[in-house]
mmCIF file of C-alpha atoms in Angstrom:
data_model
loop_
_atom_site.group_PDB
_atom_site.id
_atom_site.type_symbol
_atom_site.label_atom_id
_atom_site.label_comp_id
_atom_site.label_asym_id
_atom_site.label_seq_id
_atom_site.Cartn_x
_atom_site.Cartn_y
_atom_site.Cartn_z
ATOM 1 C CA MET A 1 138.241 98.678 83.464
ATOM 2 C CA GLY A 2 137.448 101.113 86.313
ATOM 3 C CA ALA A 3 140.334 101.631 88.719
ATOM 4 C CA GLN A 4 138.387 101.357 91.957
ATOM 5 C CA THR A 5 135.368 99.394 93.151
ATOM 6 C CA PRO A 6 132.709 101.462 94.945
ATOM 7 C CA ASP A 7 131.753 100.590 98.526
ATOM 8 C CA LEU A 8 128.298 99.386 97.428
ATOM 9 C CA VAL A 9 127.663 97.317 94.306
ATOM 10 C CA THR A 10 124.237 96.390 92.959
ATOM 11 C CA PHE A 11 122.803 95.152 89.676
ATOM 12 C CA GLY A 12 119.572 94.291 87.925
ATOM 13 C CA GLU A 13 117.131 95.434 85.282
ATOM 14 C CA THR A 14 116.280 99.083 84.774
ATOM 15 C CA MET A 15 113.440 99.934 82.387
ATOM 16 C CA ALA A 16 112.289 103.009 80.546
ATOM 17 C CA LEU A 17 109.187 104.283 82.325
ATOM 18 C CA PHE A 18 106.173 106.024 80.795
ATOM 19 C CA MET A 19 103.293 107.604 82.725
ATOM 20 C CA PRO A 20 100.320 109.730 81.616
ATOM 21 C CA ALA A 21 101.228 113.367 82.051
ATOM 22 C CA ASP A 22 97.944 114.224 83.764
ATOM 23 C CA ASP A 23 97.085 111.084 85.768
ATOM 24 C CA ARG A 24 94.563 109.842 83.206
ATOM 25 C CA ALA A 25 94.288 106.150 82.377
ATOM 26 C CA LEU A 26 96.746 105.165 79.670
ATOM 27 C CA GLU A 27 94.034 104.410 77.105
ATOM 28 C CA ARG A 28 92.778 107.994 77.380
ATOM 29 C CA ALA A 29 96.095 109.788 77.867
ATOM 30 C CA ALA A 30 96.981 112.393 75.268
ATOM 31 C CA ALA A 31 100.635 112.500 76.369
ATOM 32 C CA VAL A 32 103.035 110.543 78.556
ATOM 33 C CA THR A 33 106.160 111.518 80.447
ATOM 34 C CA GLN A 34 109.359 109.505 80.050
ATOM 35 C CA GLY A 35 111.712 108.423 82.776
ATOM 36 C CA PHE A 36 113.100 105.160 84.060
ATOM 37 C CA GLY A 37 112.870 102.904 87.040
ATOM 38 C CA GLY A 38 114.474 99.820 88.522
ATOM 39 C CA ALA A 39 114.747 98.790 92.149
ATOM 40 C CA GLU A 40 118.518 98.449 92.128
ATOM 41 C CA SER A 41 119.264 101.593 90.108
ATOM 42 C CA ASN A 42 116.841 103.541 92.316
ATOM 43 C CA VAL A 43 118.870 102.415 95.328
ATOM 44 C CA ALA A 44 122.112 103.292 93.576
ATOM 45 C CA ILE A 45 120.980 106.848 92.843
ATOM 46 C CA GLY A 46 119.763 107.254 96.413
ATOM 47 C CA VAL A 47 123.079 106.086 97.858
ATOM 48 C CA ALA A 48 125.067 108.345 95.511
ATOM 49 C CA ARG A 49 122.995 111.389 96.469
ATOM 50 C CA LEU A 50 123.700 110.651 100.119
ATOM 51 C CA GLY A 51 127.416 110.843 99.459
ATOM 52 C CA ALA A 52 128.452 107.184 99.477
ATOM 53 C CA SER A 53 130.224 105.438 96.602
ATOM 54 C CA VAL A 54 128.061 103.061 94.587
ATOM 55 C CA GLY A 55 128.150 101.133 91.340
ATOM 56 C CA TRP A 56 125.312 99.632 89.316
ATOM 57 C CA PHE A 57 125.747 97.156 86.523
ATOM 58 C CA GLY A 58 123.318 95.498 84.165
ATOM 59 C CA ALA A 59 122.539 94.928 80.526
ATOM 60 C CA LEU A 60 120.664 97.597 78.584
ATOM 61 C CA GLY A 61 119.619 97.626 74.975
ATOM 62 C CA SER A 62 121.763 99.711 72.657
ATOM 63 C CA ASP A 63 118.761 101.914 71.971
ATOM 64 C CA PRO A 64 117.674 105.437 72.984
ATOM 65 C CA PHE A 65 116.168 104.146 76.241
ATOM 66 C CA GLY A 66 119.295 102.271 77.290
ATOM 67 C CA THR A 67 121.454 105.264 76.430
ATOM 68 C CA MET A 68 119.208 107.572 78.454
ATOM 69 C CA ILE A 69 119.384 105.295 81.502
ATOM 70 C CA TYR A 70 123.151 104.822 81.236
ATOM 71 C CA LYS A 71 123.899 108.534 80.902
ATOM 72 C CA THR A 72 121.529 109.556 83.691
ATOM 73 C CA LEU A 73 122.962 107.049 86.155
ATOM 74 C CA ARG A 74 126.478 108.184 85.323
ATOM 75 C CA GLY A 75 125.406 111.803 85.741
ATOM 76 C CA GLU A 76 124.010 110.986 89.190
ATOM 77 C CA GLY A 77 127.448 109.826 90.306
ATOM 78 C CA VAL A 78 126.773 106.088 89.984
ATOM 79 C CA ASP A 79 129.654 104.031 88.603
ATOM 80 C CA VAL A 80 128.380 102.281 85.456
ATOM 81 C CA SER A 81 131.750 101.031 84.236
ATOM 82 C CA ARG A 82 130.552 97.396 84.333
ATOM 83 C CA SER A 83 127.234 98.075 82.588
ATOM 84 C CA ARG A 84 126.690 97.084 78.963
ATOM 85 C CA LEU A 85 124.732 98.541 76.066
ATOM 86 C CA VAL A 86 124.012 95.437 73.985
ATOM 87 C CA ASP A 87 123.645 95.735 70.214
ATOM 88 C CA GLY A 88 120.566 94.054 68.792
ATOM 89 C CA GLU A 89 118.781 93.743 72.146
ATOM 90 C CA SER A 90 116.138 95.956 73.716
ATOM 91 C CA THR A 91 115.728 97.832 76.962
ATOM 92 C CA GLY A 92 112.656 96.792 78.944
ATOM 93 C CA LEU A 93 109.665 99.143 79.017
ATOM 94 C CA LEU A 94 107.314 99.901 81.899
ATOM 95 C CA PHE A 95 104.020 101.774 81.666
ATOM 96 C CA ARG A 96 102.358 102.986 84.867
ATOM 97 C CA GLU A 97 98.874 104.418 85.363
ATOM 98 C CA ARG A 98 96.429 105.077 88.170
ATOM 99 C CA VAL A 99 93.143 103.196 87.907
ATOM 100 C CA ALA A 100 90.366 103.649 90.484
ATOM 101 C CA GLY A 101 92.857 105.159 92.887
ATOM 102 C CA LYS A 102 95.313 102.260 92.568
ATOM 103 C CA VAL A 103 98.625 102.089 90.705
ATOM 104 C CA ALA A 104 98.637 99.664 87.773
ATOM 105 C CA VAL A 105 101.807 98.651 85.949
ATOM 106 C CA HIS A 106 102.310 97.060 82.551
ATOM 107 C CA TYR A 107 105.664 95.418 81.760
ATOM 108 C CA TYR A 108 107.218 94.904 78.346
ATOM 109 C CA ARG A 109 110.425 93.192 79.418
ATOM 110 C CA LYS A 110 110.296 89.715 77.869
ATOM 111 C CA HIS A 111 113.546 88.961 76.016
ATOM 112 C CA SER A 112 115.033 92.280 77.168
ATOM 113 C CA ALA A 113 118.797 92.637 77.351
ATOM 114 C CA ALA A 114 118.624 92.398 81.140
ATOM 115 C CA SER A 115 116.662 89.139 81.081
ATOM 116 C CA ARG A 116 119.593 87.572 79.213
ATOM 117 C CA MET A 117 122.175 88.361 81.896
ATOM 118 C CA LYS A 118 124.294 85.328 82.777
ATOM 119 C CA PRO A 119 126.931 84.501 85.418
ATOM 120 C CA GLN A 120 129.773 84.958 82.943
ATOM 121 C CA ASP A 121 128.825 88.633 82.589
ATOM 122 C CA ILE A 122 129.918 89.402 86.156
ATOM 123 C CA ASP A 123 133.290 90.964 86.923
ATOM 124 C CA ALA A 124 134.045 88.977 90.076
ATOM 125 C CA ASP A 125 136.773 91.355 91.271
ATOM 126 C CA TYR A 126 134.305 94.244 91.156
ATOM 127 C CA ILE A 127 132.190 92.478 93.777
ATOM 128 C CA ARG A 128 135.133 91.109 95.799
ATOM 129 C CA LYS A 129 136.498 94.614 96.411
ATOM 130 C CA ALA A 130 133.172 96.118 97.546
ATOM 131 C CA LYS A 131 131.958 96.401 101.128
ATOM 132 C CA ILE A 132 128.321 95.523 100.415
ATOM 133 C CA LEU A 133 126.530 93.708 97.573
ATOM 134 C CA HIS A 134 122.849 94.686 97.354
ATOM 135 C CA ILE A 135 120.397 92.372 95.583
ATOM 136 C CA THR A 136 116.632 92.203 95.164
ATOM 137 C CA GLY A 137 114.141 89.480 94.328
ATOM 138 C CA ILE A 138 113.159 91.161 91.072
ATOM 139 C CA THR A 139 116.278 90.199 89.132
ATOM 140 C CA MET A 140 115.977 86.575 90.226
ATOM 141 C CA ALA A 141 112.434 86.377 88.856
ATOM 142 C CA LEU A 142 113.297 87.528 85.327
ATOM 143 C CA SER A 143 114.741 84.268 84.008
ATOM 144 C CA GLU A 144 116.621 81.152 85.060
ATOM 145 C CA ASN A 145 119.922 82.617 83.903
ATOM 146 C CA CYS A 146 119.221 85.837 85.852
ATOM 147 C CA LEU A 147 118.598 83.740 88.966
ATOM 148 C CA ASN A 148 121.886 81.927 88.400
ATOM 149 C CA THR A 149 123.615 85.293 87.951
ATOM 150 C CA VAL A 150 122.347 86.533 91.316
ATOM 151 C CA LEU A 151 123.341 83.307 93.066
ATOM 152 C CA HIS A 152 126.796 83.522 91.478
ATOM 153 C CA ALA A 153 127.196 87.131 92.660
ATOM 154 C CA VAL A 154 126.182 86.169 96.207
ATOM 155 C CA ASN A 155 128.666 83.291 96.227
ATOM 156 C CA ILE A 156 131.439 85.644 95.124
ATOM 157 C CA ALA A 157 130.526 88.100 97.884
ATOM 158 C CA LYS A 158 130.319 85.465 100.619
ATOM 159 C CA GLU A 159 133.667 83.911 99.670
ATOM 160 C CA ALA A 160 135.302 87.358 99.745
ATOM 161 C CA GLY A 161 133.755 88.445 103.050
ATOM 162 C CA VAL A 162 131.597 91.103 101.366
ATOM 163 C CA LYS A 163 128.336 91.754 103.207
ATOM 164 C CA VAL A 164 125.118 90.934 101.356
ATOM 165 C CA SER A 165 122.031 93.139 101.561
ATOM 166 C CA PHE A 166 118.797 91.493 100.371
ATOM 167 C CA ASP A 167 115.492 93.267 99.712
ATOM 168 C CA PRO A 168 112.884 90.688 98.601
ATOM 169 C CA ASN A 169 110.979 93.260 96.524
ATOM 170 C CA LEU A 170 108.359 90.585 95.901
ATOM 171 C CA ARG A 171 106.666 90.905 92.487
ATOM 172 C CA LEU A 172 103.915 88.322 92.010
ATOM 173 C CA LYS A 173 103.440 89.430 88.392
ATOM 174 C CA LEU A 174 106.831 87.848 87.714
ATOM 175 C CA TRP A 175 106.508 84.534 89.565
ATOM 176 C CA THR A 176 104.314 82.651 92.034
ATOM 177 C CA ILE A 177 104.714 82.924 95.780
ATOM 178 C CA GLU A 178 105.763 79.256 95.854
ATOM 179 C CA GLU A 179 108.557 79.936 93.365
ATOM 180 C CA ALA A 180 109.592 83.027 95.298
ATOM 181 C CA ARG A 181 109.745 81.191 98.630
ATOM 182 C CA ARG A 182 111.869 78.416 97.146
ATOM 183 C CA VAL A 183 114.524 80.962 96.130
ATOM 184 C CA MET A 184 114.189 83.798 98.637
ATOM 185 C CA LEU A 185 114.185 81.907 101.919
ATOM 186 C CA PRO A 186 117.594 80.267 101.318
ATOM 187 C CA LEU A 187 118.958 83.652 100.227
ATOM 188 C CA ALA A 188 117.667 85.269 103.421
ATOM 189 C CA GLU A 189 119.776 82.716 105.323
ATOM 190 C CA GLN A 190 122.895 83.987 103.536
ATOM 191 C CA ALA A 191 122.160 87.702 103.886
ATOM 192 C CA ASP A 192 123.828 90.039 106.356
ATOM 193 C CA TYR A 193 121.046 92.621 106.007
ATOM 194 C CA PHE A 194 117.512 91.386 105.248
ATOM 195 C CA LEU A 195 115.052 94.165 104.349
ATOM 196 C CA PRO A 196 111.522 92.796 103.842
ATOM 197 C CA GLY A 197 108.256 94.663 104.137
ATOM 198 C CA TRP A 198 105.834 93.211 106.685
ATOM 199 C CA ASP A 199 103.401 92.444 103.855
ATOM 200 C CA GLU A 200 106.130 90.492 102.024
ATOM 201 C CA LEU A 201 107.211 88.685 105.170
ATOM 202 C CA GLN A 202 103.672 87.435 105.802
ATOM 203 C CA LEU A 203 103.656 85.844 102.344
ATOM 204 C CA LEU A 204 107.168 84.412 102.583
ATOM 205 C CA PHE A 205 106.749 83.004 106.104
ATOM 206 C CA GLU A 206 103.072 82.030 105.598
ATOM 207 C CA THR A 207 101.956 83.693 108.815
ATOM 208 C CA THR A 208 100.152 86.826 109.943
ATOM 209 C CA ASP A 209 101.478 86.372 113.493
ATOM 210 C CA PHE A 210 104.216 88.941 114.002
ATOM 211 C CA GLU A 211 105.666 87.092 116.991
ATOM 212 C CA GLU A 212 106.051 83.963 114.873
ATOM 213 C CA ALA A 213 107.707 86.031 112.157
ATOM 214 C CA VAL A 214 110.142 87.492 114.704
ATOM 215 C CA ARG A 215 110.959 83.982 115.907
ATOM 216 C CA ARG A 216 111.766 82.971 112.310
ATOM 217 C CA LEU A 217 113.861 86.090 111.782
ATOM 218 C CA ASN A 218 115.869 85.344 114.922
ATOM 219 C CA GLU A 219 116.865 82.040 113.327
ATOM 220 C CA LEU A 220 118.668 84.003 110.604
ATOM 221 C CA LYS A 221 122.165 85.399 111.073
ATOM 222 C CA ALA A 222 121.072 88.598 109.330
ATOM 223 C CA THR A 223 120.169 91.906 110.837
ATOM 224 C CA SER A 224 116.528 92.079 109.713
ATOM 225 C CA ILE A 225 114.819 95.401 109.036
ATOM 226 C CA VAL A 226 111.049 94.896 108.704
ATOM 227 C CA LYS A 227 109.353 97.835 106.995
ATOM 228 C CA GLY A 228 105.723 98.804 107.439
ATOM 229 C CA VAL A 229 104.788 97.214 110.759
ATOM 230 C CA GLY A 230 101.955 99.596 111.462
ATOM 231 C CA GLU A 231 103.545 103.048 111.518
ATOM 232 C CA GLN A 232 107.020 101.838 112.340
ATOM 233 C CA THR A 233 110.048 99.843 111.232
ATOM 234 C CA VAL A 234 111.179 96.963 113.412
ATOM 235 C CA ILE A 235 114.829 95.909 113.715
ATOM 236 C CA VAL A 236 115.360 92.256 114.674
ATOM 237 C CA GLU A 237 118.973 91.482 115.540
ATOM 238 C CA GLN A 238 120.530 88.796 117.749
ATOM 239 C CA GLY A 239 117.353 88.238 119.715
ATOM 240 C CA GLN A 240 116.779 91.951 120.270
ATOM 241 C CA ARG A 241 113.911 93.996 118.832
ATOM 242 C CA THR A 242 113.870 97.764 118.279
ATOM 243 C CA SER A 243 111.006 99.808 116.831
ATOM 244 C CA ILE A 244 111.639 103.053 114.938
ATOM 245 C CA PRO A 245 108.613 105.278 114.133
ATOM 246 C CA PHE A 246 108.077 106.373 110.530
ATOM 247 C CA TYR A 247 109.261 109.850 109.681
ATOM 248 C CA PRO A 248 106.037 111.672 108.708
ATOM 249 C CA ALA A 249 105.560 112.857 105.120
ATOM 250 C CA GLU A 250 104.181 116.366 104.677
ATOM 251 C CA GLU A 251 102.390 115.314 101.489
ATOM 252 C CA VAL A 252 102.096 111.905 99.807
ATOM 253 C CA VAL A 253 102.152 112.218 96.006
ATOM 254 C CA ASP A 254 103.515 108.884 94.762
ATOM 255 C CA THR A 255 104.456 105.901 96.961
ATOM 256 C CA VAL A 256 106.260 104.007 94.179
ATOM 257 C CA GLY A 257 109.952 103.799 95.007
ATOM 258 C CA ALA A 258 109.497 104.389 98.740
ATOM 259 C CA GLY A 259 110.992 101.005 99.614
ATOM 260 C CA ASP A 260 114.021 101.634 97.404
ATOM 261 C CA ALA A 261 114.462 105.054 99.023
ATOM 262 C CA PHE A 262 114.362 103.375 102.427
ATOM 263 C CA CYS A 263 117.014 100.843 101.359
ATOM 264 C CA SER A 264 119.290 103.534 99.950
ATOM 265 C CA GLY A 265 119.066 105.545 103.165
ATOM 266 C CA PHE A 266 119.817 102.502 105.292
ATOM 267 C CA LEU A 267 122.765 101.354 103.184
ATOM 268 C CA ALA A 268 124.257 104.847 102.946
ATOM 269 C CA GLY A 269 123.975 105.148 106.721
ATOM 270 C CA ILE A 270 125.776 101.838 107.244
ATOM 271 C CA LEU A 271 128.512 102.876 104.792
ATOM 272 C CA LYS A 272 128.917 106.135 106.711
ATOM 273 C CA GLY A 273 129.610 104.146 109.873
ATOM 274 C CA MET A 274 126.248 104.660 111.583
ATOM 275 C CA SER A 275 124.653 102.183 113.947
ATOM 276 C CA VAL A 276 121.824 100.102 112.515
ATOM 277 C CA THR A 277 119.308 102.165 114.503
ATOM 278 C CA ASP A 278 120.615 105.479 113.181
ATOM 279 C CA ALA A 279 120.801 104.093 109.646
ATOM 280 C CA VAL A 280 117.119 103.089 109.902
ATOM 281 C CA ARG A 281 116.266 106.648 110.980
ATOM 282 C CA VAL A 282 117.967 107.957 107.830
ATOM 283 C CA ALA A 283 116.129 105.298 105.820
ATOM 284 C CA SER A 284 112.774 106.375 107.229
ATOM 285 C CA LEU A 285 113.453 110.018 106.418
ATOM 286 C CA ASN A 286 114.603 109.095 102.914
ATOM 287 C CA GLY A 287 111.408 107.153 102.277
ATOM 288 C CA SER A 288 109.303 110.019 103.594
ATOM 289 C CA LEU A 289 110.908 112.523 101.237
ATOM 290 C CA ALA A 290 110.737 110.194 98.225
ATOM 291 C CA VAL A 291 106.939 109.886 98.292
ATOM 292 C CA GLN A 292 106.465 113.649 97.954
ATOM 293 C CA MET A 293 107.129 113.752 94.196
ATOM 294 C CA ARG A 294 106.154 111.648 91.167
ATOM 295 C CA GLY A 295 108.674 109.167 89.842
ATOM 296 C CA ASP A 296 110.766 106.303 91.125
ATOM 297 C CA TRP A 297 113.883 108.220 92.216
ATOM 298 C CA GLU A 298 113.514 111.891 91.310
ATOM 299 C CA ALA A 299 112.668 113.023 94.868
ATOM 300 C CA LEU A 300 115.548 111.185 96.545
ATOM 301 C CA PRO A 301 117.325 113.739 98.755
ATOM 302 C CA THR A 302 120.954 114.782 99.033
ATOM 303 C CA TRP A 303 122.885 114.304 102.243
ATOM 304 C CA GLY A 304 122.643 118.018 102.977
ATOM 305 C CA ILE A 305 118.845 117.856 103.039
ATOM 306 C CA VAL A 306 118.856 114.723 105.206
ATOM 307 C CA GLU A 307 121.232 116.331 107.711
ATOM 308 C CA GLN A 308 119.055 119.439 107.821
ATOM 309 C CA ARG A 309 115.900 117.444 108.536
ATOM 310 C CA LEU A 310 117.563 115.216 111.125
ATOM 311 C CA SER A 311 118.919 118.244 112.992
ATOM 312 C CA ASN A 312 115.542 120.059 112.738
ATOM 313 C CA LYS A 313 117.092 123.120 111.152
ATOM 314 C CA GLY A 314 114.620 125.549 109.641
ATOM 315 C CA TRP A 315 114.039 125.573 105.882
ATOM 316 C CA VAL A 316 114.975 128.895 104.283
ATOM 317 C CA GLU A 317 112.449 129.334 101.457
ATOM 318 C CA ARG A 318 113.892 132.592 100.016
#
């Protein structure tokens, strides 16, 4: 198979995405736009655009949606050599609408190709030769065999000395908070980078007391990056705490995918040799830019744009 493993490897389910073209409710929409979305593939695209090497693998249906996802990821510079288009199985579908000012999502992913992933599908050497394995809580919630696949991948990484990045990406439409805690808290203990949102951390730790949450985080070996603590991100590492203000967005169009954009910026920064603090600054900027366009990953910036913004260079419009 592929000759070289990328520095970052991630995997999970990516679904075809449909949204009303004019922000109407789905039941009254005359037309929808097609795209795709998946936490891990969003991160992969973001990392690739920032100039770091990244691979995504997963199972897609051998259908027009799976083919579209596969080709687009490959075109974005993501290594998909370990991905599979599975005959006779379907790619998951996701419909998104805005109802009363809130985003509503409708999943059609039961029995999808991705939900049937199993530990035997993993190319262990692909993970062993990476620098970082990035996982999210979404894949683990899809099915028992998907959970076992994630745990197997983490075991491979830990045995090989590959760092593990873990974004809980808590989805209570997929499982209960009790089920999520039972799986996610032990995984957080194995992670090298733990990337929860403050809202997720309150649910996982069963506390609204930030000081208590910090105490719990300091019990982990991971560098913890807590997103959305007021208007800042808080780094908790080896008993130290650092707060990084959000990078302001000029216009907020669509907040879906902001967390994945943040993760991709952070991981690309780490792969480029940055300090954790500087990588979080890139992550914050990445998230800010991602919310200024519709879609899960379409607004993710290139490294040239990030460098320009970080150095405060003027934007030449024409």
